[in-house]
PDB file of C-alpha atoms and ligand atoms in Angstrom:
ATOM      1  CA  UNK A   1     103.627  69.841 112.556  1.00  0.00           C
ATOM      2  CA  UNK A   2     103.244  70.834 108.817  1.00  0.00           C
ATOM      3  CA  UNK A   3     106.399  71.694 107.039  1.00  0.00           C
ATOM      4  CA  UNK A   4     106.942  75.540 106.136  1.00  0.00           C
ATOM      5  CA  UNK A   5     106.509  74.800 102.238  1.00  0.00           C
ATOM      6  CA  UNK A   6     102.942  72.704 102.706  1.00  0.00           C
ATOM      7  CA  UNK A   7     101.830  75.944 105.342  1.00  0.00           C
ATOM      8  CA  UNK A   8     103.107  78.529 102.265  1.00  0.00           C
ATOM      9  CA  UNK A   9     101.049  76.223  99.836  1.00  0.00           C
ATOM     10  CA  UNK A  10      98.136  75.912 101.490  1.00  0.00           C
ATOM     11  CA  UNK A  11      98.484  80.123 101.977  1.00  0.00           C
ATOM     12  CA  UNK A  12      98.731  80.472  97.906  1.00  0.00           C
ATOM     13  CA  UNK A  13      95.420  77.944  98.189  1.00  0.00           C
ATOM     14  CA  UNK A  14      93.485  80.732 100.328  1.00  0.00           C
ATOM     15  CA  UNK A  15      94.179  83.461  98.215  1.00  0.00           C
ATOM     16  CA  UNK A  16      93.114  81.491  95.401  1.00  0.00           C
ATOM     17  CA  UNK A  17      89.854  80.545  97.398  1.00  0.00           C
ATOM     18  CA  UNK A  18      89.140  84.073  98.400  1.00  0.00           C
ATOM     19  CA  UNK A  19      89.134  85.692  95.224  1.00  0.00           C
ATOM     20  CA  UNK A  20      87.633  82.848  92.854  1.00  0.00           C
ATOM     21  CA  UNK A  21      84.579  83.207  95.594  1.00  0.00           C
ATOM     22  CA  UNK A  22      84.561  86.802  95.429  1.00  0.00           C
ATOM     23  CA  UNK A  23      85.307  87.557  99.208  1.00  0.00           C
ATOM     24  CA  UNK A  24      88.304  89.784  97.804  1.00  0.00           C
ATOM     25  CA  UNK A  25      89.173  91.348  94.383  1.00  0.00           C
ATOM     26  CA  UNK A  26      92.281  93.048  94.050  1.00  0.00           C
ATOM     27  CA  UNK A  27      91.970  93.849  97.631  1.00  0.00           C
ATOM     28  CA  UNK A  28      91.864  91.746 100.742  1.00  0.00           C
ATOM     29  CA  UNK A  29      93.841  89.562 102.292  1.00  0.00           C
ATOM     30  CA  UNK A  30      94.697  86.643 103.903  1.00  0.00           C
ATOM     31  CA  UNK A  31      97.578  85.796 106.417  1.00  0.00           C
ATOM     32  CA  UNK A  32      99.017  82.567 108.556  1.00  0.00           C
ATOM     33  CA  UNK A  33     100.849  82.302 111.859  1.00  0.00           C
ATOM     34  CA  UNK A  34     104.187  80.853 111.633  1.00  0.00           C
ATOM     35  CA  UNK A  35     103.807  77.432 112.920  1.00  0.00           C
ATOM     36  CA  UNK A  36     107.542  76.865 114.472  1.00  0.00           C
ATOM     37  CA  UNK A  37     107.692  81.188 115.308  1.00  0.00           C
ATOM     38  CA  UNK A  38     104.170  82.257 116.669  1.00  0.00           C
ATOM     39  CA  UNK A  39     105.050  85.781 117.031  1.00  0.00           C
ATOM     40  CA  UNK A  40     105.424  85.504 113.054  1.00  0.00           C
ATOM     41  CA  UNK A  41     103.259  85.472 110.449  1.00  0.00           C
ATOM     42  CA  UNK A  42     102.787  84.942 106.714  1.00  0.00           C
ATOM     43  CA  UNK A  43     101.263  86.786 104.128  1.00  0.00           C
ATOM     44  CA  UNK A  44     101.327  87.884 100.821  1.00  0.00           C
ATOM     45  CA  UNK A  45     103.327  91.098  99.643  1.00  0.00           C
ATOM     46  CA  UNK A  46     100.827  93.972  98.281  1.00  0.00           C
ATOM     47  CA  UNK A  47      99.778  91.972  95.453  1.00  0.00           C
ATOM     48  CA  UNK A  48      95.896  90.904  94.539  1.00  0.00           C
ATOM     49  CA  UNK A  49      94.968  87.459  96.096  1.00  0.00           C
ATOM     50  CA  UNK A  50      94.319  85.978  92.741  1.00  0.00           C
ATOM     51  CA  UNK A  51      97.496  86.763  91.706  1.00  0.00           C
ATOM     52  CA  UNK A  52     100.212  85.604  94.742  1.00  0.00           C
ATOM     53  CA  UNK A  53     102.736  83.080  93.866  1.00  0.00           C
ATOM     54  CA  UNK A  54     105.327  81.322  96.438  1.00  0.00           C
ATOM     55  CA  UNK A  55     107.879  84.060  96.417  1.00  0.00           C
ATOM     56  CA  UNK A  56     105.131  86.767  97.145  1.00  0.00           C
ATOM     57  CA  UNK A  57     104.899  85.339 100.554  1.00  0.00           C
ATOM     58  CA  UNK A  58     106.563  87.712 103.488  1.00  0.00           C
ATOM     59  CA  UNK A  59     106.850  86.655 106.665  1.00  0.00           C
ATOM     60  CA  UNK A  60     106.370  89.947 108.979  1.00  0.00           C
ATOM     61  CA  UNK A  61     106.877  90.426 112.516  1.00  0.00           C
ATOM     62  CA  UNK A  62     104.817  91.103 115.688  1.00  0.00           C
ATOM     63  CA  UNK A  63     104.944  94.722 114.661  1.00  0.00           C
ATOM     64  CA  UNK A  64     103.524  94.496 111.290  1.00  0.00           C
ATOM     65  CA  UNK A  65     106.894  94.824 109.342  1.00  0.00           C
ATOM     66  CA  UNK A  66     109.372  92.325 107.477  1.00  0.00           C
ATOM     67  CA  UNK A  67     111.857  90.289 109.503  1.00  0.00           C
ATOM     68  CA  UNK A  68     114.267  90.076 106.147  1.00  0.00           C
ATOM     69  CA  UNK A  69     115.340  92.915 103.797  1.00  0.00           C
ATOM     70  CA  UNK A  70     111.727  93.369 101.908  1.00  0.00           C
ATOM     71  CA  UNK A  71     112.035  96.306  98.823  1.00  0.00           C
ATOM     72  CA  UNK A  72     108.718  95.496  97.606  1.00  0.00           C
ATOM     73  CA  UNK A  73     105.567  97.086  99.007  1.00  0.00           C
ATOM     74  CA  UNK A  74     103.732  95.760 101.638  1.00  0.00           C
ATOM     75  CA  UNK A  75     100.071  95.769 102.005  1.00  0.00           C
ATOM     76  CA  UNK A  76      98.823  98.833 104.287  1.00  0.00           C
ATOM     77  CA  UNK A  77      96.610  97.433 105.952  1.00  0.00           C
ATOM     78  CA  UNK A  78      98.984  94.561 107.429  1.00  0.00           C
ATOM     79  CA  UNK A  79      98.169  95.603 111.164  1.00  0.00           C
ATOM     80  CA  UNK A  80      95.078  94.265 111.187  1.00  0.00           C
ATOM     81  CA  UNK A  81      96.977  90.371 110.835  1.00  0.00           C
ATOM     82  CA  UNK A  82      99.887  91.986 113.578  1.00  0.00           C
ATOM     83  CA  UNK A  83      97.454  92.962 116.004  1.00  0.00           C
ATOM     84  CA  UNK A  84      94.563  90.066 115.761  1.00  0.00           C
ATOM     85  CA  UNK A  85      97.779  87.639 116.426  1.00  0.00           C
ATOM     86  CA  UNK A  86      99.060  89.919 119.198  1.00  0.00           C
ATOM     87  CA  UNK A  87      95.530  89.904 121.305  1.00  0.00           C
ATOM     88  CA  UNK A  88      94.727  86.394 120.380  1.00  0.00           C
ATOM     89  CA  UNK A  89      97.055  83.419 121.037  1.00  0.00           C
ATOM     90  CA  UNK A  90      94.304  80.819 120.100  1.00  0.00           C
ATOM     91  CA  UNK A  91      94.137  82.460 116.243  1.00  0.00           C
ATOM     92  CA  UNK A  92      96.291  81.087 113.414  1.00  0.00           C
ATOM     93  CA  UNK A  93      94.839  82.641 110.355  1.00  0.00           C
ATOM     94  CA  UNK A  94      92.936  85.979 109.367  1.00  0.00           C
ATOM     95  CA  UNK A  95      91.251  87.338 106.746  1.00  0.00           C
ATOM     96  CA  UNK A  96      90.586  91.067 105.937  1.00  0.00           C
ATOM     97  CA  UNK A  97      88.111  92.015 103.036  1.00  0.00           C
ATOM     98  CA  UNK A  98      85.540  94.569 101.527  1.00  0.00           C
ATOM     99  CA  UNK A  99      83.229  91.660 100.804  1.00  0.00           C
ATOM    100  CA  UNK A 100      80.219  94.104  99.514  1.00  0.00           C
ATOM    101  CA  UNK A 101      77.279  92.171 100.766  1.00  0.00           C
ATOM    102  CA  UNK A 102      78.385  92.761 104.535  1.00  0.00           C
ATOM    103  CA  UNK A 103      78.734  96.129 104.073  1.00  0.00           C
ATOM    104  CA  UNK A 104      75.372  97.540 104.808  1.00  0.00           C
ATOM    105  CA  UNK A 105      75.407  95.614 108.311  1.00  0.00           C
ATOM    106  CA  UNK A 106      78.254  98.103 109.375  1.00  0.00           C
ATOM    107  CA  UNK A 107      76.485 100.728 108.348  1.00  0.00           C
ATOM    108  CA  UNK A 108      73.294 100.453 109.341  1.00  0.00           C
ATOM    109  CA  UNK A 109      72.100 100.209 113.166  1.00  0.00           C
ATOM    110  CA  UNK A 110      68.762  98.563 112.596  1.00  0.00           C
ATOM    111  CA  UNK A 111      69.884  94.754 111.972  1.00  0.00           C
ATOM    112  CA  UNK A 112      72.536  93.210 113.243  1.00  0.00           C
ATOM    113  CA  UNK A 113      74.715  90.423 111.117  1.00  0.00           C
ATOM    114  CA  UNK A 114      74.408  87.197 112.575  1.00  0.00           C
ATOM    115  CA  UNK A 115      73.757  83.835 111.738  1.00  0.00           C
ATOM    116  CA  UNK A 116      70.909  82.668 109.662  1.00  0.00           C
ATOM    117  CA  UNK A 117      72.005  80.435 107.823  1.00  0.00           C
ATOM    118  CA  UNK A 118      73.522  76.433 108.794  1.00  0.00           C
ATOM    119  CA  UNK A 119      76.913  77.393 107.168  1.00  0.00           C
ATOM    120  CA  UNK A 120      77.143  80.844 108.369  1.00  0.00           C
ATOM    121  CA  UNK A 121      77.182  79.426 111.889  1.00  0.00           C
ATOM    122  CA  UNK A 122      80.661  79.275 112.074  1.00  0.00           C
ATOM    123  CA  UNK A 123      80.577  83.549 112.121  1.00  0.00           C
ATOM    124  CA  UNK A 124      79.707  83.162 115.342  1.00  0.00           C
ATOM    125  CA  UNK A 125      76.608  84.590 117.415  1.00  0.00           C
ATOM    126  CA  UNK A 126      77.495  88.203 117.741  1.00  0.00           C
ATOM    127  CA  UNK A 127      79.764  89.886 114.821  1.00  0.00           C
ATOM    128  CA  UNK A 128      80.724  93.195 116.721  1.00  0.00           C
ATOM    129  CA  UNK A 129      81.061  96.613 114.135  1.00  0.00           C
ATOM    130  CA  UNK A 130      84.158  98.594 115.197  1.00  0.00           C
ATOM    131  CA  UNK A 131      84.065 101.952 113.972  1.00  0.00           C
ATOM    132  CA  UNK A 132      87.150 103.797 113.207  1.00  0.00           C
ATOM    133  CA  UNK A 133      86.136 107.077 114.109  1.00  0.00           C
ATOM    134  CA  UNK A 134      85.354 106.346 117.548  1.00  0.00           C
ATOM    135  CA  UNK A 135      88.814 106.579 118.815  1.00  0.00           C
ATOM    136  CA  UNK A 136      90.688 107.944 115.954  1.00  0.00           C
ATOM    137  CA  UNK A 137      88.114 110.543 114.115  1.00  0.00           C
ATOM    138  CA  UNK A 138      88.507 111.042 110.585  1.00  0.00           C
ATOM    139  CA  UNK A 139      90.656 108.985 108.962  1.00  0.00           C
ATOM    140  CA  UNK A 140      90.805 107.580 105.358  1.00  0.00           C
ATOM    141  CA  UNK A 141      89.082 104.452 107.302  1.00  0.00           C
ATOM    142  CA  UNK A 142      92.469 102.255 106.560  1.00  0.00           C
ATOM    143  CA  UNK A 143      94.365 100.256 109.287  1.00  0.00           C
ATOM    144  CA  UNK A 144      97.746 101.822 109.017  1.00  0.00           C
ATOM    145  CA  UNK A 145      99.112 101.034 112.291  1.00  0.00           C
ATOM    146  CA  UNK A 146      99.595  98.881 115.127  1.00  0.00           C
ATOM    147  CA  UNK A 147      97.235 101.344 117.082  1.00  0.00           C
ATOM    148  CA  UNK A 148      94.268 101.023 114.903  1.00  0.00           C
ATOM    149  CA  UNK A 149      95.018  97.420 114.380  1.00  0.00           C
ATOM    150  CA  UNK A 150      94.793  96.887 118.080  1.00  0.00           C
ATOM    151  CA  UNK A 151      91.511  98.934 118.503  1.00  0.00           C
ATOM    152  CA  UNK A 152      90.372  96.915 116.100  1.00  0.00           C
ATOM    153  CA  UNK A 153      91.538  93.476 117.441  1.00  0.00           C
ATOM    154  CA  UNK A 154      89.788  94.973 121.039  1.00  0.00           C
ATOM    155  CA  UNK A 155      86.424  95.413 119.127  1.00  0.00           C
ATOM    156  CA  UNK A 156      87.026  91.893 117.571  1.00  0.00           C
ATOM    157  CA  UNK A 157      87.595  89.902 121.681  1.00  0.00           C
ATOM    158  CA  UNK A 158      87.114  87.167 121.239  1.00  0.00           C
ATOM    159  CA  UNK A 159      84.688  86.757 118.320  1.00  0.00           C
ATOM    160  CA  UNK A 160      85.456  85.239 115.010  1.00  0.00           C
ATOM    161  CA  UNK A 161      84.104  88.244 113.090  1.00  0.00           C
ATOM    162  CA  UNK A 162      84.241  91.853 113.203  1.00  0.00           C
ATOM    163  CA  UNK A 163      82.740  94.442 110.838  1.00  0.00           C
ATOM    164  CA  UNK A 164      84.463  97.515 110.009  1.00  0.00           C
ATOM    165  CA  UNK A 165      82.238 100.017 109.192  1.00  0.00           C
ATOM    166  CA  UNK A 166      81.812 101.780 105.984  1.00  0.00           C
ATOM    167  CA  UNK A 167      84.776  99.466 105.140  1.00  0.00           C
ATOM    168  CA  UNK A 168      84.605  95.633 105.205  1.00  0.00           C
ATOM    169  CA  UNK A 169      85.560  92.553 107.648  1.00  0.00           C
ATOM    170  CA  UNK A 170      88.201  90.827 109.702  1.00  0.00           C
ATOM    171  CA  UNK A 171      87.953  87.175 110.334  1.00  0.00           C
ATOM    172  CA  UNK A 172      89.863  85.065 112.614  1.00  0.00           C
ATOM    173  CA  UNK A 173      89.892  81.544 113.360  1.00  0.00           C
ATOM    174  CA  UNK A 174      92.065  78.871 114.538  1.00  0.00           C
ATOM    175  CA  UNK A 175      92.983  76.768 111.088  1.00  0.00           C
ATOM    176  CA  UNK A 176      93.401  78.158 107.326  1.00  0.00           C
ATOM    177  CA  UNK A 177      90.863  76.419 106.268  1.00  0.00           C
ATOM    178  CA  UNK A 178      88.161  77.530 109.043  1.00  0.00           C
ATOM    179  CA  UNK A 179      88.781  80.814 108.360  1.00  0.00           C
ATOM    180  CA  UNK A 180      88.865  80.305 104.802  1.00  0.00           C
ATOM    181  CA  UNK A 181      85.197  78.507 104.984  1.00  0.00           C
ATOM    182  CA  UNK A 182      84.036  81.498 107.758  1.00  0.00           C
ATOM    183  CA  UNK A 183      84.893  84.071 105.222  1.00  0.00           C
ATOM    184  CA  UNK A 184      83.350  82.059 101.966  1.00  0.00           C
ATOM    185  CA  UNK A 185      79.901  82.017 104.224  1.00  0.00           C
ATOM    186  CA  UNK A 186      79.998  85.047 106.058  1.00  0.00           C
ATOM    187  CA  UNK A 187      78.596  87.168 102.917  1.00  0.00           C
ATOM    188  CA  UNK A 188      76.126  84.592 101.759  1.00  0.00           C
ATOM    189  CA  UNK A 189      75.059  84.736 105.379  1.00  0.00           C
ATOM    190  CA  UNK A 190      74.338  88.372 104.978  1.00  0.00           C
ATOM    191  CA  UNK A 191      73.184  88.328 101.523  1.00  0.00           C
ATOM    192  CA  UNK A 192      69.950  85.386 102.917  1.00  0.00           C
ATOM    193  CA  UNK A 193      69.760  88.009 105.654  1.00  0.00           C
ATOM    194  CA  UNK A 194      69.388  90.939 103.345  1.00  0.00           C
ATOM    195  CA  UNK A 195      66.975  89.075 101.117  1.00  0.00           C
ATOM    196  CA  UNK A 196      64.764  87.810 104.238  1.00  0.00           C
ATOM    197  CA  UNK A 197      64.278  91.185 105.665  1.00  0.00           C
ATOM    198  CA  UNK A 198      63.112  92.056 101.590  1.00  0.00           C
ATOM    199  CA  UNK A 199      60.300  89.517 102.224  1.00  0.00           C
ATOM    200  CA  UNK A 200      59.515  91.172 105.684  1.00  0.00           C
ATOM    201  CA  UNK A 201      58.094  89.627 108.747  1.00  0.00           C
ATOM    202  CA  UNK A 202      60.057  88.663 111.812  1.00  0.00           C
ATOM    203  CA  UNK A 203      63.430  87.917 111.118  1.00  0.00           C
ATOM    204  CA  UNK A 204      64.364  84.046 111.916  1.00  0.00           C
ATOM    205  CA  UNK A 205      68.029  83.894 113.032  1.00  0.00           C
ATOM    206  CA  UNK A 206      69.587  80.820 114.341  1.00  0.00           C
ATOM    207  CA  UNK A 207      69.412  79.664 118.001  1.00  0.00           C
ATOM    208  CA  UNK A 208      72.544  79.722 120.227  1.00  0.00           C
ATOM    209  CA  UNK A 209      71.562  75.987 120.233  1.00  0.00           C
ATOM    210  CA  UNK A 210      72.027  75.475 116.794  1.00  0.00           C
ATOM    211  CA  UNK A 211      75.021  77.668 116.592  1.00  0.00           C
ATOM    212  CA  UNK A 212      76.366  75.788 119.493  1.00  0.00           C
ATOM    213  CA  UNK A 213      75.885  72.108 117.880  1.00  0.00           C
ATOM    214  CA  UNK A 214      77.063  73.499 114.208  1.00  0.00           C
ATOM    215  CA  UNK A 215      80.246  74.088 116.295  1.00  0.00           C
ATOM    216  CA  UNK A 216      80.497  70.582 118.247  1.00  0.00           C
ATOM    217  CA  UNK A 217      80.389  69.397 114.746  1.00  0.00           C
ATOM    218  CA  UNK A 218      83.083  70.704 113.422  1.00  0.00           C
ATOM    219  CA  UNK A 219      86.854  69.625 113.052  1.00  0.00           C
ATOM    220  CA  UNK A 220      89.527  71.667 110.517  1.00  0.00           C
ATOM    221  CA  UNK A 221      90.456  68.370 108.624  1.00  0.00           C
ATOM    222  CA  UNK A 222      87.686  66.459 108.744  1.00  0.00           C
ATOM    223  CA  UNK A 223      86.136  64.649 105.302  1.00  0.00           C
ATOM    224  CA  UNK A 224      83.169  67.858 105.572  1.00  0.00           C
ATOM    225  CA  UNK A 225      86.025  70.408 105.710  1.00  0.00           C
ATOM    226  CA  UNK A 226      88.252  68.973 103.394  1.00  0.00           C
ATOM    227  CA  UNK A 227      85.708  68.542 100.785  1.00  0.00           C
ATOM    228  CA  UNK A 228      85.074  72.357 100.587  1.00  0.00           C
ATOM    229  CA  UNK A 229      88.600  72.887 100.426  1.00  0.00           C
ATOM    230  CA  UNK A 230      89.435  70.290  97.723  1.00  0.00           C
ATOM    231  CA  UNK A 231      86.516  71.178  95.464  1.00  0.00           C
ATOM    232  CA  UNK A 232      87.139  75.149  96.039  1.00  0.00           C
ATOM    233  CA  UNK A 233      90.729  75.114  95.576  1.00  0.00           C
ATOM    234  CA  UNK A 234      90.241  72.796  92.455  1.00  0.00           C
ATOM    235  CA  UNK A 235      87.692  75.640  91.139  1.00  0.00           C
ATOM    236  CA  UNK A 236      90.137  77.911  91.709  1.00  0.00           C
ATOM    237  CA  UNK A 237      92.448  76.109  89.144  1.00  0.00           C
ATOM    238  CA  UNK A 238      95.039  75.097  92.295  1.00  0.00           C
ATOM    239  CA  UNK A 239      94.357  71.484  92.452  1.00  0.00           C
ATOM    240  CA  UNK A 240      97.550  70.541  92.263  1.00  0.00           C
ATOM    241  CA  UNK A 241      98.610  72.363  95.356  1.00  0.00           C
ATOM    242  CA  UNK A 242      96.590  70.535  97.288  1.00  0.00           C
ATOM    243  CA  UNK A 243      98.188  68.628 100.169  1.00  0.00           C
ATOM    244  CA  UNK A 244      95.554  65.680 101.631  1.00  0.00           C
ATOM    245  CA  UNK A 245      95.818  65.009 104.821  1.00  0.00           C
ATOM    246  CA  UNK A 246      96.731  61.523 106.433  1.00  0.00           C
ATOM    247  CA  UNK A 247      93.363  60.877 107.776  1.00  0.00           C
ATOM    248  CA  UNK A 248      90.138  62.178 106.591  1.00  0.00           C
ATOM    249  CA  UNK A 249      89.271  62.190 110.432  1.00  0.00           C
ATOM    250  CA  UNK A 250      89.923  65.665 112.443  1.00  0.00           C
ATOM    251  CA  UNK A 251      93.763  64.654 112.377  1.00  0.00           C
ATOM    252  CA  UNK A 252      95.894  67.827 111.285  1.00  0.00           C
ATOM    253  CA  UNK A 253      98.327  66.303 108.376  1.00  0.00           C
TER     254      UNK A 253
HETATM  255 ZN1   ZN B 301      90.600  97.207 103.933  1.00  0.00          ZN
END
């Protein structure tokens, strides 16, 4: 089991990740179960990803809110982390950004976001768009509860991906890094999708086949998966944060 510091480390890595890639700018986040406490979580305080340091890690609660005296102000939209972990055992990280190039898939009907692409496999076959209005009307389209959090993680199931329309993404997945990787890819996925439907013609997307192998293929710390994260945290400038992992092989360090 990795100790608390390498799991806040590797947290500080994501963030990094996330914004050098673009998947969030000052907004967005990215949060981690507790590994001894799974009814905990970690995340950043409201600070831009880019920015987050060791002591802006929180750890929050099953309801969204700080388990130790916390003055400083929390992101709003923390319920969307609370809730994904409440309805999903098997999750240990999540992501939530406004990624632009997903955007128009939650907004418009006629194409749905799904794979196309061999890395944006890991999205999954069907990305489901929960719309806020549905249950709750008009809102200001933030996640500012547990109740819209768990709408949200309902429309999510038991995808990787959801969109939120008019508004951006959640991602969940069962290691940092995978949903680190999902998030990196899911907007290039959309942005080939966006171009290929520019070019016209029947749209190509990938076969549950090939989604399915992709998937069989994969393991969070294998030398493929630790590459991305080595060379992406080291573009970040966070290198020396890095913690390898015994074996190269699919064991967790
Ligand atoms: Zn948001």
């Amino acid at each position: 089991m990795p100790n608390i510091d390498t799991v806040i480390k590797d947290l500080i890595i994501a963030n990094r990740i996330l914004a050098k890639e673009e998947v969030v700018d000052a907004y967005g986040h990215v949060s981690m179960r507790h590994p001894d406490n799974p009814k905990h979580f970690f995340i950043a305080r409201s600070l831009a990803p880019d920015l987050v340091e060791r002591d802006d890690i929180v750890e929050l609660g099953p309801d969204g809110q700080p388990v130790r005296d916390e003055t400083r102000p929390l992101y709003l939209e923390r319920f969307i982390h609370a809730a994904i972990y409440e309805a999903r055992p098997d999750v240990q990280a999540v992501v939530h950004a406004h990624a632009e190039d997903i955007l128009p898939f939650g907004i418009a009907k006629a194409t749905p976001l799904r794979p196309v692409i061999h890395s944006g496999s890991f999205i999954g076959a069907r990305v489901p768009v929960w719309d806020i209005a549905d249950k709750f009307g008009d809102t200001d389209l933030l996640v500012r509860n547990m109740d819209h959090g768990r709408d949200l993680a309902q429309c999510l199931g038991s995808n990787n991906v959801a969109l939120m329309r008019g508004h951006g993404f959640a991602s969940a997945a069962r290691s940092l890094i995978e949903v680190v990787r999902m998030s990196v890819y899911l907007p290039r996925n959309a942005r080939a999708l966006l171009h290929a439907k520019q070019l016209g013609g029947e749209i190509k997307y990938l076969r549950q086949g090939e989604i399915d192998a992709r998937n069989r293929g994969y393991s969070p710390y294998s030398t493929e998966t630790w590459r991305a994260w080595e060379y992406w945290a080291t573009k970040a400038g966070c290198s020396h944060m890095l913690t390898k992992p015994d074996h190269a092989h699919g064991h967790k360090k």
